[in-house]
Amino acid sequence: MDAWLPSWNEGTAKSTIVGFVDRVCATGGSDFVPPAERIAVFDNDGTLWCEYPMQVQVFFALAEVHRLVTQNPGLLAKPAFKAMVDGDLKALATLPKKEVFEPVFATHAGMTVDEFRTKARAWLHAARHPGVGQLFTQGAFTPMRELLDYLGAHQFRTYIVTGGGVEFVRAFAESLYGIPPEQVIGSSTRMQAEVQGKDIVLRKRAELGSFDDREEKVVNIALHIGRRPIFAFGNSDGDLAMLRYTLGGPGPRQAWYLHHDDSEREFAYDREFKLSPFAEGLDHANEYGIGVVSMKHDWQRVFDDHADAIPETA
Amino acid sequence: MDAWLPSWNEGTAKSTIVGFVDRVCATGGSDFVPPAERIAVFDNDGTLWCEYPMQVQVFFALAEVHRLVTQNPGLLAKPAFKAMVDGDLKALATLPKKEVFEPVFATHAGMTVDEFRTKARAWLHAARHPGVGQLFTQGAFTPMRELLDYLGAHQFRTYIVTGGGVEFVRAFAESLYGIPPEQVIGSSTRMQAEVQGKDIVLRKRAELGSFDDREEKVVNIALHIGRRPIFAFGNSDGDLAMLRYTLGGPGPRQAWYLHHDDSEREFAYDREFKLSPFAEGLDHANEYGIGVVSMKHDWQRVFDDHADAIPETA
């Protein structure tokens, strides 16, 4: 049937998505939505790429943490810093996301935004997942990249709304997903603008600006986009508010959860994953009108084994 | 010569802008800039529309302030609240912008974002400048609307970066300037997302989130856009950091100040306007490479006398 979404199995999930896109694009139809209002929002970790057993950005921070703790040994009193310095991934995985992400964000304080992006890109270009042995960027889900392309081709504007750091995700979002920097919304540390000779440069501070998770995702969508999305995709309780906000408006709208139920091709986890549990969302998806995509049943393949590394420079 | 910018007099300002746009759009030329990088940022108050003797949003807040002070008489201890309640525009005009804008933003705390936007739009649809007697939206500068259209037609993405409230400016930016909500960056109060039946609604809180002025404009450009603009336009010291940041990158770039030097057709003011002075920028424009547009000499006309009111609903 449809040439789009080739890595999706024929089934309810695919046909429901395709039917929705057809309806909102049908000029003159009762469900037509003008292109300007075709806003789609996607979580990143666990939705667009693999987040298990730990989010990619945590691996990125591990190397830097040693330097930070040498400068300020008092940080070891914080369980997340201690676990990171010890390389104790098991201990890290028992902590709530915010406790782990705060030191991750703090790790690059003092760097300019340009320096940070260069560093992140160089790391992403070469770093490999310690367990799986592949480049982290090869952990992007092929069916989700297809979905982003499909929506983009139908004049949707696709945004990433991530708990990850906005500058980290911008370092790869354009080459990996085709999503430009202005369509990435994420967590952020405060920045300061400094005069440096004839230029003004931006420097990252240690102080958290926004932790873009749960209700804060809705707040940031309102602040950055100023329109309510009509399509949303997530994979954890951290996305539930965003999915419900998407569904709350008038007219046609859809919201989806990806369920990681594929221990052979990726991983099977949900409510027990302390770093980013999927429990309330899983229990209430039906009641809230949120569709659930099964990785195991709805996807013909998960990864693109021939994926290139992202380029080292922009 | 050029059919664009008909309300601009032929002269250095117009020819410099047109020459720049021609160069960045010339495929294969050494100054070519891909459309995705053609980011242009504009201040709003005093740059796109009239801000004298007081920014439009202050007038919008005046009616609400009485209600607020009745509920909480302690607010009268703050000079800006006192002056607003007394309707003492002269006293208000002697205060710094942040002191005046904070109560303006606080005025609508407790409203949902949807309620606020409806209210702002209804007010803007009908409210008239007490001195001039025209609709506030008729205070938009025709040459600047032409410039926005001209850049948009050449695949620039035009953003407003305003000290005004982001939700207030979004209420009219699309109909008045053709700038969609996701391209408006502004000051903001914190919001909270609340479950309300099957929906999630956003409510404005009294606490200031970002006061989008001076260096904070640069920080917000980085946070929201993630690219350095190549063209910028402002009219006060509050825009200086944004203009210098724009000029600081590599490749072709331009930054402009509008100088209000036209007491006949609009107003003549700069360093003495306490609410938003133009002093450091005026003194150093040349040194920093910022062009200065004279309203009196560079504009053939200032306002569109036949301008329609903005529609009351979106």
XYZ file of C-alpha atoms in Angstrom:
628
model
C 0.000 0.000 0.000
C 1.779 3.134 1.213
C 5.399 3.608 0.157
C 5.961 5.546 3.350
C 6.964 3.933 6.650
C 8.528 0.800 5.090
C 9.928 -0.406 8.439
C 6.467 -0.463 10.013
C 4.471 -3.669 9.826
C 1.053 -3.394 8.246
C -1.351 -3.167 11.172
C -3.472 -0.869 13.311
C -0.704 1.489 14.419
C 0.564 2.195 10.910
C -2.869 2.472 9.325
C -4.121 4.749 12.123
C -1.191 7.118 11.662
C -1.461 7.124 7.875
C -5.227 7.646 8.048
C -4.728 10.626 10.360
C -2.142 12.262 8.122
C -4.330 11.720 5.072
C -7.299 13.345 6.812
C -5.498 16.440 8.093
C -3.938 16.973 4.646
C -7.180 16.540 2.664
C -7.995 20.060 1.430
C -11.693 20.709 1.844
C -12.154 17.738 4.177
C -13.744 18.234 7.597
C -10.485 17.257 9.336
C -8.233 19.485 7.235
C -5.568 21.298 9.279
C -3.618 24.188 7.691
C 0.126 23.451 7.430
C 1.001 26.157 9.970
C -0.970 24.248 12.623
C 0.549 20.852 11.813
C 2.821 20.734 14.842
C 4.181 17.329 15.909
C 6.239 16.835 19.072
C 8.551 13.935 19.848
C 10.366 12.919 22.970
C 13.947 11.837 22.183
C 15.419 9.349 24.728
C 13.613 6.047 24.296
C 11.349 7.478 21.584
C 13.689 8.415 18.747
C 16.734 6.506 19.951
C 17.752 3.939 22.511
C 17.890 5.098 26.155
C 18.605 1.794 27.833
C 20.277 1.023 30.205
C 21.036 4.717 30.453
C 20.523 7.879 28.420
C 23.322 8.689 25.968
C 24.024 12.049 27.553
C 24.925 10.341 30.831
C 27.685 8.437 29.028
C 28.855 11.732 27.527
C 29.152 13.250 31.005
C 31.003 10.339 32.631
C 34.425 11.382 31.353
C 34.009 14.942 32.554
C 32.762 14.086 36.002
C 36.173 13.008 37.270
C 37.597 16.444 36.544
C 34.690 18.099 38.323
C 34.960 15.958 41.440
C 38.711 16.517 41.690
C 38.024 20.246 41.769
C 35.181 19.909 44.246
C 35.275 16.655 46.294
C 32.144 17.732 48.192
C 30.153 16.676 45.132
C 30.733 13.027 46.064
C 28.105 13.458 48.768
C 25.514 13.433 45.981
C 24.577 9.849 45.069
C 24.509 10.537 41.332
C 28.025 12.034 41.304
C 29.351 9.175 43.419
C 27.817 6.551 41.121
C 29.123 8.338 38.028
C 32.654 8.571 39.390
C 32.533 4.900 40.411
C 31.180 3.996 36.978
C 28.403 2.231 38.888
C 25.724 2.097 36.194
C 23.528 -0.162 38.325
C 23.391 2.378 41.143
C 22.714 5.182 38.654
C 19.812 3.263 37.174
C 18.050 3.209 40.549
C 17.941 7.010 40.798
C 15.215 9.321 39.487
C 15.940 11.054 36.194
C 16.299 14.539 37.602
C 18.924 13.447 40.153
C 21.022 11.904 37.405
C 20.539 14.655 34.855
C 21.393 17.591 37.108
C 25.065 16.564 37.473
C 25.083 15.665 33.793
C 24.059 19.218 32.916
C 26.444 20.735 35.477
C 29.386 18.889 33.972
C 29.867 21.385 31.177
C 29.416 24.605 33.133
C 31.985 27.228 32.212
C 32.199 26.159 28.578
C 30.882 28.402 25.845
C 27.906 27.053 23.942
C 30.063 26.812 20.800
C 32.773 24.842 22.621
C 30.158 22.527 24.074
C 28.557 21.821 20.731
C 31.941 21.097 19.112
C 32.842 18.733 21.949
C 29.486 16.951 21.863
C 29.681 16.494 18.112
C 33.212 15.076 18.248
C 32.155 12.643 20.985
C 29.010 11.560 19.130
C 30.980 11.080 15.945
C 33.082 8.330 17.509
C 31.686 7.114 20.853
C 30.300 3.611 21.078
C 27.778 2.084 23.456
C 29.871 0.012 25.945
C 27.456 -2.907 25.933
C 26.247 -2.978 22.350
C 29.484 -1.786 20.717
C 27.720 0.361 18.149
C 27.913 4.106 17.701
C 25.310 5.763 19.914
C 23.815 7.416 16.844
C 23.235 3.946 15.384
C 20.783 3.502 18.245
C 18.316 5.764 16.419
C 15.118 3.889 15.563
C 14.638 3.507 11.818
C 10.803 3.467 11.970
C 10.825 6.746 13.912
C 13.192 8.412 11.447
C 10.802 7.308 8.717
C 7.883 8.767 10.649
C 9.668 12.130 11.009
C 10.355 12.177 7.263
C 6.777 11.172 6.485
C 5.322 13.963 8.610
C 7.817 16.494 7.261
C 6.853 15.563 3.695
C 3.247 16.290 4.642
C 4.057 19.794 5.864
C 4.141 18.946 9.532
C 6.745 20.814 11.577
C 8.390 18.202 13.811
C 9.818 19.287 17.158
C 11.897 17.353 19.653
C 10.794 18.036 23.244
C 13.366 16.273 25.362
C 14.469 15.895 28.967
C 17.999 15.850 27.540
C 20.033 19.033 27.273
C 18.913 21.239 24.409
C 22.465 21.937 23.230
C 23.441 18.263 23.375
C 20.486 17.202 21.250
C 21.018 20.054 18.775
C 24.522 18.707 18.174
C 23.081 15.704 16.293
C 19.358 16.319 15.660
C 19.808 17.877 12.238
C 22.085 15.198 10.768
C 20.411 12.271 12.512
C 16.742 13.266 12.249
C 16.633 16.266 9.911
C 15.367 18.436 12.769
C 16.912 21.944 12.793
C 18.100 23.602 16.037
C 15.094 25.922 16.345
C 12.850 22.844 16.510
C 14.674 21.324 19.483
C 13.259 22.141 22.923
C 14.996 20.600 25.902
C 16.388 20.953 29.382
C 18.792 23.825 29.783
C 21.238 25.303 32.188
C 21.239 29.052 32.486
C 23.608 30.854 30.162
C 25.344 34.164 30.388
C 26.211 36.461 27.525
C 29.713 37.958 27.806
C 31.506 40.593 25.772
C 34.679 39.042 24.362
C 36.587 41.527 22.221
C 34.271 42.516 19.371
C 31.976 39.552 19.926
C 29.394 38.459 22.479
C 29.721 34.812 23.500
C 27.404 32.582 25.482
C 28.716 30.618 28.421
C 26.962 27.712 30.165
C 26.406 28.119 33.887
C 25.945 25.334 36.434
C 22.469 26.515 37.454
C 19.541 24.596 35.999
C 17.232 26.744 33.885
C 14.545 24.249 32.912
C 14.245 20.518 33.504
C 12.112 19.659 30.517
C 10.197 16.692 31.865
C 6.533 15.956 32.665
C 4.409 19.158 33.057
C 7.456 21.267 32.171
C 7.298 19.843 28.635
C 3.859 21.426 28.239
C 5.092 24.723 29.652
C 8.049 24.754 27.258
C 5.891 23.883 24.265
C 3.716 26.880 25.099
C 6.730 29.116 25.623
C 8.653 28.086 22.502
C 5.951 27.177 19.991
C 2.861 29.005 21.245
C 0.573 26.526 19.498
C -0.868 23.259 20.756
C 0.570 20.268 18.841
C -1.802 17.957 16.991
C 0.490 14.914 17.062
C 2.760 13.656 19.835
C 4.973 10.661 20.526
C 6.630 9.588 23.771
C 7.638 6.488 25.707
C 7.472 7.220 29.437
C 5.545 8.910 32.213
C 7.724 11.953 31.572
C 5.784 12.403 28.313
C 2.285 11.879 29.669
C 1.435 15.555 30.227
C 2.634 16.412 26.698
C 0.522 13.641 25.172
C -2.568 14.671 27.138
C -2.034 18.340 26.276
C -1.837 17.370 22.614
C -5.100 15.448 22.834
C -6.912 18.159 24.824
C -7.586 20.591 21.968
C -10.339 20.633 19.343
C -10.131 18.981 15.916
C -8.183 15.920 14.811
C -5.236 14.919 16.993
C -3.246 11.831 17.891
C -0.847 10.829 20.658
C 1.294 7.705 20.853
C 3.439 5.761 23.247
C 6.251 3.491 22.109
C 6.356 0.391 24.308
C 9.771 -1.250 24.634
C 8.674 -4.876 24.606
C 11.345 -6.304 22.352
C 14.109 -7.998 24.331
C 15.489 -9.622 21.201
C 16.022 -6.649 18.957
C 16.290 -3.904 21.601
C 15.124 -4.145 25.240
C 11.980 -4.930 27.195
C 11.315 -2.533 30.061
C 8.648 -0.218 31.371
C 7.545 0.413 34.977
C 10.692 -0.913 36.627
C 13.052 1.452 34.752
C 13.698 3.925 37.565
C 15.504 6.433 35.390
C 12.393 7.006 33.312
C 9.507 4.733 34.235
C 6.522 3.933 32.017
C 3.799 3.022 34.530
C 1.011 5.593 34.835
C 1.099 6.103 31.073
C 0.943 2.388 30.387
C -1.891 1.852 32.843
C -3.993 4.753 31.571
C -3.124 5.049 27.868
C -6.445 3.587 26.813
C -8.468 5.767 29.141
C -6.672 8.904 27.888
C -7.005 7.947 24.222
C -3.265 7.438 23.716
C -2.278 4.727 21.224
C 0.471 2.240 22.105
C 2.989 1.111 19.489
C 4.583 -2.239 20.249
C 8.207 -2.332 19.146
C 7.969 -6.087 18.866
C 4.791 -6.287 16.809
C 4.533 -2.983 14.946
C 8.087 -2.593 13.721
C 9.587 -4.705 10.978
C 13.043 -3.576 11.921
C 14.421 -1.393 14.700
C 17.851 -0.130 13.632
C 19.551 0.783 10.402
C 22.669 -1.385 10.464
C 24.244 0.653 7.712
C 23.745 4.017 9.422
C 26.651 6.412 9.001
C 28.290 8.243 11.853
C 27.210 11.853 12.116
C 29.793 14.269 10.708
C 32.286 15.603 13.205
C 31.651 19.208 12.230
C 28.439 20.959 11.227
C 14.663 50.769 -8.906
C 13.474 48.157 -6.418
C 9.721 47.584 -6.095
C 10.309 46.509 -2.496
C 10.389 48.911 0.459
C 8.265 51.633 -1.214
C 7.987 53.669 2.010
C 11.759 53.965 2.322
C 13.450 56.960 0.735
C 16.186 56.174 -1.757
C 19.410 56.562 0.188
C 22.198 54.765 1.997
C 20.044 52.845 4.478
C 17.740 51.379 1.853
C 20.482 50.594 -0.646
C 22.667 49.002 2.047
C 19.855 46.706 3.156
C 18.877 45.777 -0.399
C 22.511 45.169 -1.342
C 22.925 42.844 1.642
C 19.819 40.830 0.823
C 20.864 40.544 -2.817
C 24.308 39.257 -1.798
C 23.150 36.628 0.698
C 20.582 35.350 -1.818
C 22.972 35.170 -4.785
C 23.488 31.427 -5.337
C 27.148 30.750 -6.014
C 28.232 34.172 -4.750
C 30.839 34.440 -1.997
C 28.295 35.937 0.413
C 25.576 33.360 -0.239
C 23.795 32.189 2.930
C 21.561 29.086 2.806
C 17.904 29.899 3.587
C 18.022 27.923 6.855
C 20.665 30.328 8.182
C 18.822 33.497 7.120
C 17.653 34.422 10.603
C 16.581 38.025 11.204
C 15.655 39.352 14.655
C 13.599 42.448 15.429
C 12.859 44.252 18.630
C 9.164 45.240 18.821
C 8.491 48.312 21.027
C 9.928 51.340 19.265
C 11.244 49.238 16.385
C 8.146 47.742 14.768
C 5.590 49.982 16.404
C 5.343 53.136 18.468
C 6.451 52.879 22.116
C 6.158 56.522 23.114
C 5.323 57.896 25.635
C 4.852 54.372 26.989
C 4.814 50.822 25.700
C 1.401 49.573 24.569
C 1.394 46.714 27.057
C 1.534 49.196 29.943
C -1.735 50.718 28.743
C -3.201 47.225 28.531
C -2.279 46.581 32.160
C -3.618 49.850 33.558
C -7.222 48.689 33.762
C -6.285 45.489 35.579
C -3.997 47.092 38.111
C -6.869 48.566 40.133
C -8.309 45.125 40.750
C -4.927 43.829 41.825
C -4.233 46.642 44.265
C -7.672 46.303 45.850
C -6.837 42.678 46.576
C -3.365 43.479 47.829
C -2.922 47.115 48.959
C 0.693 46.414 49.941
C 1.543 46.639 46.252
C 1.140 50.421 46.440
C 4.528 50.524 48.149
C 6.056 49.801 44.744
C 6.492 53.050 42.766
C 5.367 51.478 39.479
C 2.102 50.158 40.952
C 1.425 53.482 42.643
C 1.999 55.422 39.423
C -0.158 53.009 37.440
C -3.039 53.244 39.894
C -2.759 57.038 39.913
C -2.634 57.047 36.125
C 0.544 59.096 36.523
C 2.204 58.485 33.168
C 4.854 61.108 33.859
C 6.012 59.298 37.004
C 5.965 55.962 35.165
C 8.135 57.357 32.408
C 10.896 58.151 34.908
C 11.258 54.514 36.005
C 13.494 51.868 34.454
C 11.795 49.410 32.097
C 12.070 46.392 34.338
C 10.387 48.170 37.250
C 7.435 49.101 35.073
C 7.171 45.793 33.229
C 7.223 43.513 36.262
C 3.836 44.740 37.558
C 2.576 44.743 33.982
C 3.401 41.053 33.696
C 2.042 40.275 37.179
C -1.294 41.836 36.311
C -2.552 38.759 34.519
C -1.364 36.099 36.928
C -3.985 33.436 37.560
C -5.412 33.607 34.029
C -4.962 30.728 31.648
C -2.829 31.467 28.609
C -5.904 31.036 26.380
C -7.936 33.492 28.455
C -5.082 35.967 28.383
C -4.703 35.795 24.628
C -8.450 36.255 24.076
C -8.482 39.240 26.396
C -5.402 40.819 24.807
C -6.835 40.385 21.332
C -10.174 41.926 22.271
C -8.392 44.900 23.832
C -6.069 45.366 20.857
C -9.004 45.157 18.473
C -10.587 48.291 19.940
C -8.245 50.208 22.244
C -6.977 53.601 21.171
C -3.907 55.570 22.153
C -5.164 58.226 24.617
C -3.009 60.991 23.150
C -3.048 60.181 19.447
C -6.580 58.731 19.289
C -5.656 55.956 16.876
C -5.820 52.226 17.409
C -2.573 51.037 18.988
C -2.077 48.656 16.084
C -2.157 51.643 13.737
C 1.079 52.648 15.453
C 2.919 49.923 13.518
C 5.578 51.418 11.243
C 4.798 50.875 7.576
C 8.466 50.798 6.462
C 9.211 48.085 9.017
C 6.254 45.961 7.932
C 7.577 46.300 4.399
C 11.020 45.227 5.568
C 9.592 42.120 7.273
C 7.721 41.210 4.083
C 10.799 41.852 1.964
C 12.996 39.587 4.105
C 10.311 36.894 4.283
C 10.004 36.910 0.493
C 13.758 36.294 0.345
C 13.534 33.212 2.570
C 14.601 34.935 5.770
C 12.900 33.715 8.923
C 11.962 36.850 10.861
C 11.748 36.656 14.655
C 10.513 39.215 17.154
C 12.753 39.372 20.237
C 10.937 41.697 22.597
C 11.057 42.951 26.168
C 7.252 42.795 25.988
C 5.364 39.739 27.173
C 5.594 36.854 24.707
C 1.872 36.052 24.965
C 0.859 39.668 24.542
C 2.911 40.082 21.378
C 1.724 36.748 19.968
C -1.844 38.041 20.235
C -1.227 40.447 17.323
C 2.120 39.553 15.687
C 0.633 37.254 13.070
C -2.113 39.582 11.840
C -0.075 42.776 12.186
C 3.340 41.598 10.968
C 2.817 38.118 9.519
C 5.041 36.649 12.238
C 3.728 33.329 13.612
C 3.741 32.534 17.358
C 6.780 30.243 17.223
C 8.821 33.175 15.902
C 7.993 35.435 18.843
C 10.478 35.412 21.736
C 9.737 37.681 24.665
C 9.581 38.219 28.371
C 7.554 35.633 30.210
C 6.080 34.874 33.558
C 6.334 31.294 34.748
C 3.408 29.097 33.806
C 1.983 26.018 35.375
C 0.323 23.128 33.585
C -2.827 21.883 35.344
C -5.076 18.918 34.698
C -8.610 20.220 34.076
C -11.005 17.383 33.331
C -9.719 15.654 30.201
C -7.483 18.562 29.269
C -4.267 20.126 30.493
C -4.378 23.911 30.665
C -1.628 26.459 31.174
C -1.991 29.114 33.820
C 0.117 32.274 34.167
C 1.879 32.752 37.478
C 3.026 36.046 38.981
C 6.683 35.003 39.073
C 8.895 36.395 36.328
C 10.490 33.717 34.146
C 12.605 35.786 31.794
C 12.933 39.545 31.342
C 13.928 39.575 27.706
C 16.060 42.699 27.617
C 19.757 43.454 26.986
C 22.023 40.355 27.412
C 18.945 38.214 28.089
C 17.876 38.755 24.467
C 21.060 36.993 23.374
C 20.495 34.164 25.848
C 16.919 33.699 24.633
C 17.954 33.738 20.981
C 20.402 30.929 21.753
C 17.811 29.008 23.752
C 14.942 29.334 21.278
C 16.647 29.518 17.891
C 20.043 27.911 18.463
C 21.539 29.821 15.530
C 23.176 33.232 15.414
C 21.060 35.724 13.432
C 22.609 37.437 10.411
C 20.355 40.502 10.498
C 19.049 42.473 13.473
C 17.060 45.633 14.109
C 16.503 47.518 17.346
C 16.049 51.025 18.707
C 17.445 51.203 22.242
C 20.248 50.153 24.556
C 18.121 47.117 25.400
C 18.886 45.833 21.900
C 22.614 46.526 21.877
C 23.748 43.050 22.996
C 21.510 41.425 20.360
C 22.892 43.669 17.625
C 26.505 43.016 18.661
C 25.869 39.261 18.924
C 24.445 39.349 15.401
C 27.515 41.139 14.084
C 29.989 38.911 15.963
C 29.793 35.839 13.715
C 31.563 35.064 10.435
C 30.183 35.852 6.962
C 27.844 38.647 5.862
C 25.722 40.255 8.567
C 24.015 43.541 9.302
C 22.601 45.271 12.372
C 20.526 48.433 12.493
C 19.183 50.986 14.915
C 16.062 53.011 14.246
C 16.550 56.566 15.562
C 13.355 58.352 16.586
C 14.237 61.834 15.325
C 10.917 62.799 13.792
C 8.867 65.005 16.114
C 6.486 65.899 13.299
C 5.380 62.484 12.134
C 6.109 60.455 15.294
C 8.373 61.520 18.175
C 11.946 62.642 18.741
C 13.614 60.971 21.730
C 16.664 58.925 22.619
C 18.902 59.122 25.707
C 16.404 60.934 27.911
C 13.657 58.282 27.544
C 14.074 56.588 30.918
C 11.756 53.694 30.111
C 14.057 52.512 27.329
C 16.988 54.828 26.688
C 19.056 54.960 23.516
C 22.386 56.319 24.714
C 25.237 53.799 24.694
C 23.951 52.397 21.405
C 23.726 55.855 19.837
C 27.187 56.843 21.038
C 28.877 53.637 19.874
C 26.851 52.511 16.842
C 29.585 53.549 14.455
C 32.361 51.892 16.458
C 30.379 48.623 16.631
C 29.460 48.663 12.934
C 25.742 49.208 13.571
C 23.881 51.277 10.969
C 21.473 54.015 12.066
C 18.195 54.579 10.230
C 16.790 58.068 10.647
C 13.005 58.029 10.789
C 12.981 61.614 9.562
C 15.302 61.184 6.602
C 15.091 57.525 5.595
C 11.339 56.998 5.730
C 8.956 58.450 3.197
C 6.035 57.716 5.451
C 5.734 56.312 8.961
C 2.196 54.960 9.405
C -0.441 53.385 7.222
C -3.449 55.613 7.766
C -5.745 53.038 6.234
C -4.578 50.183 8.446
C -7.354 47.855 9.568
C -7.902 46.835 13.153
C -6.647 43.335 13.924
C -9.454 40.766 14.036
C -10.944 40.182 17.456
C -10.534 36.425 17.239
C -7.754 34.371 15.695
